[in-house]
Coordinates of C-alpha atoms in Angstrom, one line a residue:
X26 CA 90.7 -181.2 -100.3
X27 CA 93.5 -180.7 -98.0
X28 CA 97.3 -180.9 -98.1
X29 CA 99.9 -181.4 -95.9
X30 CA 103.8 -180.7 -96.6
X31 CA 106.4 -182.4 -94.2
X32 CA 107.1 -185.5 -93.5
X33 CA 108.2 -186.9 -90.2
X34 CA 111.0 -189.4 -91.2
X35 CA 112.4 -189.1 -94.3
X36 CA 114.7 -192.6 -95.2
X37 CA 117.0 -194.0 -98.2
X38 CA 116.8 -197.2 -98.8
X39 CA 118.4 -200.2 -101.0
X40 CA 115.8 -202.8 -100.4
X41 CA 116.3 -205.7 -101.1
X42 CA 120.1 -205.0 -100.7
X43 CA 120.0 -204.8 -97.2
X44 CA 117.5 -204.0 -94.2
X45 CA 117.9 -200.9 -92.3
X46 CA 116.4 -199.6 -88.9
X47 CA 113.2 -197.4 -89.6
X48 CA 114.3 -195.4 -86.3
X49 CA 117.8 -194.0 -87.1
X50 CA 118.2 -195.5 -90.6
X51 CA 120.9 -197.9 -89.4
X52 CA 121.6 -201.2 -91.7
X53 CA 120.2 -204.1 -89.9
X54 CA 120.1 -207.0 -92.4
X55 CA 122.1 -207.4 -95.4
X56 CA 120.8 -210.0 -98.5
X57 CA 123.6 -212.1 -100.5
X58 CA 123.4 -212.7 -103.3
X59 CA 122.7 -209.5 -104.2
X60 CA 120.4 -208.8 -107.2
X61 CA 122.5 -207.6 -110.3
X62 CA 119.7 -205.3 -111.7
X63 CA 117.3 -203.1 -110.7
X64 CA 114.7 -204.2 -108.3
X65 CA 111.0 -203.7 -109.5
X66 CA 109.1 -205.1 -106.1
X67 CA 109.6 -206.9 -103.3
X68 CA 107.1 -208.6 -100.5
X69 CA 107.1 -209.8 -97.3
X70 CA 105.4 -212.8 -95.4
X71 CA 102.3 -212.1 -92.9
X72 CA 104.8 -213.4 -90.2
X73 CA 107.5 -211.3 -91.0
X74 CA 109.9 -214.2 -91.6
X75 CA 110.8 -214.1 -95.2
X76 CA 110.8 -211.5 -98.1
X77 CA 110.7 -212.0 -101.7
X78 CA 112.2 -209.8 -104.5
X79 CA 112.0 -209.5 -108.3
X80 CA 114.4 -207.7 -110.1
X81 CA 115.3 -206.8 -114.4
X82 CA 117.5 -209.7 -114.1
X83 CA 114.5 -212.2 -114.7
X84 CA 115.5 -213.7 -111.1
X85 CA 112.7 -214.0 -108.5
X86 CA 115.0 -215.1 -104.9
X87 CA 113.6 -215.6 -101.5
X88 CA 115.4 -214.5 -98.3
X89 CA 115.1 -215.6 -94.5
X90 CA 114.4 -212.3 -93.0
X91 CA 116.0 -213.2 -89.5
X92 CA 119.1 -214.5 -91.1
X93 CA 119.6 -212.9 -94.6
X94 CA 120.3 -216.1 -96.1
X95 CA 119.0 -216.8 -99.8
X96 CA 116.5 -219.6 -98.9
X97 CA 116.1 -220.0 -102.9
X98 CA 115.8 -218.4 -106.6
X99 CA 113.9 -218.9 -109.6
X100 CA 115.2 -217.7 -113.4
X101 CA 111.6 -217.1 -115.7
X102 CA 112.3 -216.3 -119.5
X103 CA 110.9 -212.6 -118.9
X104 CA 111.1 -209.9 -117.0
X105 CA 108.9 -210.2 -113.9
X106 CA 107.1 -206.7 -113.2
X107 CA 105.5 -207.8 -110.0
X108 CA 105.7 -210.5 -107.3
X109 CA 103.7 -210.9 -104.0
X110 CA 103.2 -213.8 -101.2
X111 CA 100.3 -214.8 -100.1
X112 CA 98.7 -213.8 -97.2
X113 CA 99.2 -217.2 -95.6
X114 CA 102.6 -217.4 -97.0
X115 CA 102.0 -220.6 -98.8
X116 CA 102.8 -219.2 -102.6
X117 CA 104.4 -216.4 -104.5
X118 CA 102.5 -214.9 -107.8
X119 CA 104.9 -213.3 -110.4
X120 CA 103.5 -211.2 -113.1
X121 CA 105.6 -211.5 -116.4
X122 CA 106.3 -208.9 -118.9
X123 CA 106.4 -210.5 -122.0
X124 CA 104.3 -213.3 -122.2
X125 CA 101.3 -211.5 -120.3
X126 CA 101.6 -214.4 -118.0
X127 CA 100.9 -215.0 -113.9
X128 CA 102.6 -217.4 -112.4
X129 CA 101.6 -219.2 -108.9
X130 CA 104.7 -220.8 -107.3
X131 CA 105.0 -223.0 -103.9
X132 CA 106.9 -220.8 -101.4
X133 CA 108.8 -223.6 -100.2
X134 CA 109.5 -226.0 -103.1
X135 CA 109.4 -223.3 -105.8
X136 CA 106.8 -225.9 -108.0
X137 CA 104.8 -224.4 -110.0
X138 CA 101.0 -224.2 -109.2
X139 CA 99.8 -222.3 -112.4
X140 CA 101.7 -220.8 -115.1
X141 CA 98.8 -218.8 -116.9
X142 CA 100.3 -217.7 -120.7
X143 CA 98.5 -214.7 -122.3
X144 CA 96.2 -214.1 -119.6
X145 CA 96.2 -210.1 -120.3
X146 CA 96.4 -208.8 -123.8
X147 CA 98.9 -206.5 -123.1
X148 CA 102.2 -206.3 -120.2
X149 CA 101.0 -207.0 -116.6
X150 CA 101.5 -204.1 -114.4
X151 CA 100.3 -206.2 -111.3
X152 CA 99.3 -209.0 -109.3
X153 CA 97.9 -209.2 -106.0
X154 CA 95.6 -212.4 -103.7
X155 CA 93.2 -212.2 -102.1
X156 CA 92.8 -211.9 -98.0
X157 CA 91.9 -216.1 -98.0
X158 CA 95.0 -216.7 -100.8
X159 CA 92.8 -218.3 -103.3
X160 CA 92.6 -216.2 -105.3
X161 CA 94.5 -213.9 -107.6
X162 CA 93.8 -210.4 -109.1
X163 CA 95.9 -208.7 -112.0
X164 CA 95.2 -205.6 -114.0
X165 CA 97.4 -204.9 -117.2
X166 CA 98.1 -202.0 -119.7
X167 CA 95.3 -203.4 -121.7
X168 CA 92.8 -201.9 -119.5
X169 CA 91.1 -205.3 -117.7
X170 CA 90.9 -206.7 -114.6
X171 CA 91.5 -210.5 -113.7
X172 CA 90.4 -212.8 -111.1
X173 CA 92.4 -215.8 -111.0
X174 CA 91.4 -219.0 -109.4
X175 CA 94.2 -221.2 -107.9
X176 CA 91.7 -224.5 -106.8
X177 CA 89.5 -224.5 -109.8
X178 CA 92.4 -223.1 -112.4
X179 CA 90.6 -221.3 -114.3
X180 CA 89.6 -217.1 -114.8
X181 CA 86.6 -216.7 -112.9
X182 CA 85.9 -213.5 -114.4
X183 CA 87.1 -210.7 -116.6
X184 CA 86.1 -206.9 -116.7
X185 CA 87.0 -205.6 -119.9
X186 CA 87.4 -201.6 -120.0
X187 CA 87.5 -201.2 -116.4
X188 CA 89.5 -198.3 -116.8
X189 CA 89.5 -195.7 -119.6
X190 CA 93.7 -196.2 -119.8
X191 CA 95.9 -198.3 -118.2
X192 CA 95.3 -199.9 -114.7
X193 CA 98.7 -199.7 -112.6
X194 CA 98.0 -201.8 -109.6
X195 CA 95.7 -203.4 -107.8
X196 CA 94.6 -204.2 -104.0
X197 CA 92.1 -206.1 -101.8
X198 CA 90.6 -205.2 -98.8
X199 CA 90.5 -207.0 -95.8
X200 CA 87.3 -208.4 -96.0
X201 CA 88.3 -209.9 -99.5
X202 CA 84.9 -208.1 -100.6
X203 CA 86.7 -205.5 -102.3
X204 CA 89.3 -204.3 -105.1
X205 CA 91.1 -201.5 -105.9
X206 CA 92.6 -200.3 -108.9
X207 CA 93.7 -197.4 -109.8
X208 CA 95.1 -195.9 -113.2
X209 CA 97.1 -193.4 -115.5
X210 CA 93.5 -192.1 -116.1
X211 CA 94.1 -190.1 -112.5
X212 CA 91.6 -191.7 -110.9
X213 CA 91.0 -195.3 -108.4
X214 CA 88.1 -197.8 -108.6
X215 CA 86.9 -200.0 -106.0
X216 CA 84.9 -203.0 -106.9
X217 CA 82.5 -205.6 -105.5
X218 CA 84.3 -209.0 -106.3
X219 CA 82.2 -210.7 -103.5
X220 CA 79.3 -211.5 -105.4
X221 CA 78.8 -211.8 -109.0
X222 CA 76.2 -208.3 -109.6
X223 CA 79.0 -206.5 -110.0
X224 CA 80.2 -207.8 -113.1
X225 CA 76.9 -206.2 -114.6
X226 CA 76.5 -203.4 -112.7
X227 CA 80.2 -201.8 -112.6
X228 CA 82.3 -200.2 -109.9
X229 CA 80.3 -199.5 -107.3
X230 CA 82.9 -196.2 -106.3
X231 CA 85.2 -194.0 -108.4
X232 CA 87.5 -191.8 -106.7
X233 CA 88.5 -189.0 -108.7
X234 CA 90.4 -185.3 -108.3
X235 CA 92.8 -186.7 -105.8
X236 CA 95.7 -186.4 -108.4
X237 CA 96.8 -184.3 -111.0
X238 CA 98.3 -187.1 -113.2
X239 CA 98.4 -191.0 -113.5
X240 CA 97.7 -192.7 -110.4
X241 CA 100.3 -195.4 -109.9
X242 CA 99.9 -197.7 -106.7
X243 CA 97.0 -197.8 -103.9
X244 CA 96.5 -199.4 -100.6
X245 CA 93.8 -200.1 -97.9
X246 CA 93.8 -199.3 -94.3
X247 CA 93.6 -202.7 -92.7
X248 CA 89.5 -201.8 -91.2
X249 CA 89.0 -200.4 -94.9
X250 CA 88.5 -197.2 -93.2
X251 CA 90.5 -195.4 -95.7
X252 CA 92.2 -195.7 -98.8
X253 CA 95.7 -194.1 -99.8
X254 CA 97.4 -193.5 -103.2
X255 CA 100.5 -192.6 -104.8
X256 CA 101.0 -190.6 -107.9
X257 CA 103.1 -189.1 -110.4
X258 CA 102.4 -185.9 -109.1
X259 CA 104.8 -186.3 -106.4
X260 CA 102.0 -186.6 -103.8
X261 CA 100.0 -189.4 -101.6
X262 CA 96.5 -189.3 -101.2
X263 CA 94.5 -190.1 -98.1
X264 CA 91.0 -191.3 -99.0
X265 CA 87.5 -191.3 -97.4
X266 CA 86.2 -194.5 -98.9
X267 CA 82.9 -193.6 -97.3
X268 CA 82.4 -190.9 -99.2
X269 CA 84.6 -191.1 -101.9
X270 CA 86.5 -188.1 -101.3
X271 CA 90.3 -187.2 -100.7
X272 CA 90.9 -186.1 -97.0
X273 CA 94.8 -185.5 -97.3
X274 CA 97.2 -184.9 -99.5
X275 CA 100.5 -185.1 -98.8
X276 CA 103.7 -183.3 -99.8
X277 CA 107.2 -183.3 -100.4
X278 CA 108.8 -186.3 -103.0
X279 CA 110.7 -184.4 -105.7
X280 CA 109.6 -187.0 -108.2
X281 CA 107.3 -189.8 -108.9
X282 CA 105.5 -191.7 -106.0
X283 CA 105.8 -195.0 -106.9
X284 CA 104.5 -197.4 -104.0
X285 CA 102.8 -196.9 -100.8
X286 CA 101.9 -198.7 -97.8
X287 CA 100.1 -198.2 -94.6
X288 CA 101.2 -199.6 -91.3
X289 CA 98.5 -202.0 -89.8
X290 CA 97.8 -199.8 -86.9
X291 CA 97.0 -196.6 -89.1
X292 CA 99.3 -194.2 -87.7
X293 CA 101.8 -194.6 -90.6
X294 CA 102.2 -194.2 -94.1
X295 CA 105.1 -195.1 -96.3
X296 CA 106.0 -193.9 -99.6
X297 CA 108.6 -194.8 -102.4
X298 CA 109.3 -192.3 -105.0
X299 CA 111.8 -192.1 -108.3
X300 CA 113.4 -189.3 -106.5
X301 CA 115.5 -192.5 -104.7
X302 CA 113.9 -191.8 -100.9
X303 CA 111.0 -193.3 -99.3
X304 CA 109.1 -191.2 -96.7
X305 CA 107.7 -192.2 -93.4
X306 CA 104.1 -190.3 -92.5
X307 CA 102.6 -190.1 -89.5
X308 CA 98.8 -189.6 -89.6
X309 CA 97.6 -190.7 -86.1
X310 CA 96.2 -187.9 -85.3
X311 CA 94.9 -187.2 -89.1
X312 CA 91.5 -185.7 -88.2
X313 CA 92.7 -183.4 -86.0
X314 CA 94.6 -181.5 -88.3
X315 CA 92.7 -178.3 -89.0
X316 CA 92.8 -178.6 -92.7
X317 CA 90.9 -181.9 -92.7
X318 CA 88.4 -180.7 -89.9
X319 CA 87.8 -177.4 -92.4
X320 CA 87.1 -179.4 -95.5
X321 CA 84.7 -181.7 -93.3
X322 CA 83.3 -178.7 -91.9
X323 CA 82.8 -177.3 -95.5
X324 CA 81.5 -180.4 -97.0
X325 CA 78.6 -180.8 -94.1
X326 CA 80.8 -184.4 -92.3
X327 CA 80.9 -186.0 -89.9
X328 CA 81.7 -189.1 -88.2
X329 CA 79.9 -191.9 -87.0
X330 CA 80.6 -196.0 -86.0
X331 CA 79.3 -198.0 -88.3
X332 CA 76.5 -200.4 -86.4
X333 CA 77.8 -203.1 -88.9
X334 CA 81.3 -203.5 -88.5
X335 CA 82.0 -201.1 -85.8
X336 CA 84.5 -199.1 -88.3
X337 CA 84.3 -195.0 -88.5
X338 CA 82.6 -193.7 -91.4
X339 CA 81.9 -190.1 -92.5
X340 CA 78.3 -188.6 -93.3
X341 CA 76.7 -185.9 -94.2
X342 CA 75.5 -183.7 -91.3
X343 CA 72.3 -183.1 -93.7
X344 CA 71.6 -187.0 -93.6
X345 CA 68.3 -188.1 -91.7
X346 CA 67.6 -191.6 -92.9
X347 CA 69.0 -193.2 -89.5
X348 CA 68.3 -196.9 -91.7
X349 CA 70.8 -196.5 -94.7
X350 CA 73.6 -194.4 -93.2
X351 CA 73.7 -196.0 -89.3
X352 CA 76.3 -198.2 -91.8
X353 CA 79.7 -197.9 -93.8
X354 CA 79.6 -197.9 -97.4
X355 CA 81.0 -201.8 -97.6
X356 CA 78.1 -202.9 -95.0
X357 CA 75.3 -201.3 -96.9
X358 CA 76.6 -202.4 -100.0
X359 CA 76.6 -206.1 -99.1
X360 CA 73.4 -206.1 -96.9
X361 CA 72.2 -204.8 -101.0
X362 CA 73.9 -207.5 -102.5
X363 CA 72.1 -210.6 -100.0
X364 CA 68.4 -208.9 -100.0
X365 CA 68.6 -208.9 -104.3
X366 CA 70.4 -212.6 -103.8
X367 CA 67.6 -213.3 -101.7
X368 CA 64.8 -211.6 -103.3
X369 CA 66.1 -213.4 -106.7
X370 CA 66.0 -216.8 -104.3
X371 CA 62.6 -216.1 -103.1
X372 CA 61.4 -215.4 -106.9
X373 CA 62.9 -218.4 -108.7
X374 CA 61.5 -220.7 -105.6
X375 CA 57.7 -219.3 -106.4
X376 CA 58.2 -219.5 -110.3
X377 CA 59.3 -223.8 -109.3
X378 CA 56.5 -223.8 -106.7
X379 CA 53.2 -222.3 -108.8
X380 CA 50.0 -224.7 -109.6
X381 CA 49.8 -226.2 -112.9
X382 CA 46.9 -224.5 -114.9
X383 CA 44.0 -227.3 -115.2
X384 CA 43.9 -228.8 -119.1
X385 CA 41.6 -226.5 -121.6
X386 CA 40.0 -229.6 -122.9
X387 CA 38.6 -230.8 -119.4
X388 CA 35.3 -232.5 -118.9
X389 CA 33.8 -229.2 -116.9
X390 CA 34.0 -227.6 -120.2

């Protein structure tokens, strides 16, 4: 495990107060109204055109991004702990203290699509969709994660216990074949949402000993390549889904890391901390800092191109089997997941298919 202690850009910022210049930290767009409470999270459309906030003041408003001007708001009866658009920028979800509620909204008309009362047990922490906006994840201090489904209406799924404490947010890869979640029990999950085995089987990766306390936020690379992490050790952690390892760690909040993000072509990393800064990382060149190519070196790595998806993936230089590992984790795991849904196919179709025994009381007897 590796560190690393300065940051290249280091920026305050009063989002959703105002937009400032990532370069010089310069204001470059500033919202009215302005929210009268604190500001819990905040999201922005795929096109980069309008940005939603939710704040203490029970008010969820929408923003055009090119103008500043409030395009609308919405008052709920409690305190909204998360909000996010869609990736096709066709609704906003809003987790609700409270009443342990989700909430599915039209991003243009503000109508409501689902208002989902008691889903969790206990306070949502968050709520995500998935990469085709169907569907909505949320994980909750009762321990359990969610799938929500916006044609249908209905929970397609639960996992009780998914965590052994409370599970602070959640995310989705790319793909959509994949969650994350991590948790105040230090350490992230990633699931296998796109089939149904995993509800019986489990997590199909833990990631643990990347943080010395809870684990509060989490976010894929774009080509699932990695995985990064905040946490209330004042650090964020670079992960090697592959191999379920942490590559980096980086240094130098003074508090809490709250939220992260990753940029979509790698090379940043952005994190929010209680110590009222957010930090701009710069990790292009990642793998060729001497740390990370020691602790490969140590743990017997290295890197390959996955004949699946075309994506890097790490290995052990001791590996031989040229079958299993000429593929990343997420390909072998779902070229598992169709042979046992076609080897279950294949079974069910000979059961259907088998001769019917002749009669015991036959005229041959």
């Amino acid at each position: 495990m590796t560190s690393a202690n300065a940051a290249v850009t280091t920026l305050s910022l009063s989002l959703p107060h105002g937009f400032e210049d990532a370069v010089d930290g310069s204001l470059v767009r500033d919202f009215e109204p302005k929210p009268q409470a604190p500001v819990s999270e905040c999201s922005i459309t795929a096109d980069s055109r309008r940005i939603v906030a939710a704040s203490y003041d029970k008010m969820l408003r929408a923003w055009d991004l090119e103008t500043g001007k409030l395009l609308w708001q919405v008052e709920h009866d409690s305190f909204i702990v998360s909000c996010k658009f869609s990736p096709d920028g066709r609704y906003v979800v809003s987790g609700l203290d409270v009443g342990h509620a989700i909430c599915v909204m039209d991003a243009e008309n503000t109508a409501t699509i689902s208002l989902v009362k008691g889903h969790h047990r206990k306070s949502i922490t968050a709520c995500c969709f998935d990469p085709d906006s169907q569907k909505v994840a949320s994980v909750s201090l009762d321990r359990c994660i969610k799938i929500w489904d916006i044609t249908s209406q209905a929970t397609l799924f639960t996992i009780a216990k998914a965590h052994s404490s409370a599970i602070s947010n959640c995310c989705f890869t790319f793909s959509g074949h994949f969650l994350c979640t991590s948790s105040w029990d230090k350490t992230l999950k990633i699931w296998n949402v796109h089939t149904g085995e995993f509800r019986h089987h489990g997590a199909c990766v833990t990631l643990m000993q990347g943080h010395e306390g809870s684990v509060s936020s989490c976010c894929f690379a774009r080509d699932s390549s990695f995985l990064i992490s905040g946490g209330f050790d004042k650090t964020v952690a670079v992960w090697d889904v592959a191999e379920g390892y942490r590559k980096l760690s980086l240094k130098g909040h003074t508090d809490w890391v709250m939220d992260v993000a990753v940029s979509k072509d790698k090379k940043w990393i952005l994190s929010a901390s209680k110590d009222k800064t957010m930090r701009l990382w710069n990790i292009e060149e990642m793998d060729q800092i001497p740390l990370v190519m020691e602790c490969r070196k140590a743990m017997g790595l290295k890197v390959k191109q996955c004949e699946g998806c075309d994506r890097p993936f790490s290995i052990f230089e001791s590996d031989t089997s040229s079958e299993i590992f000429s593929k990343c984790v997420f390909c072998r795991r779902d070229a598992k997941d169709l042979s046992e849904e076609c080897s279950s196919s294949s079974s069910s179709e000979k059961e259907n298919s088998s001769p019917t025994p002749p009669c015991s009381g036959s005229k041959d007897d």
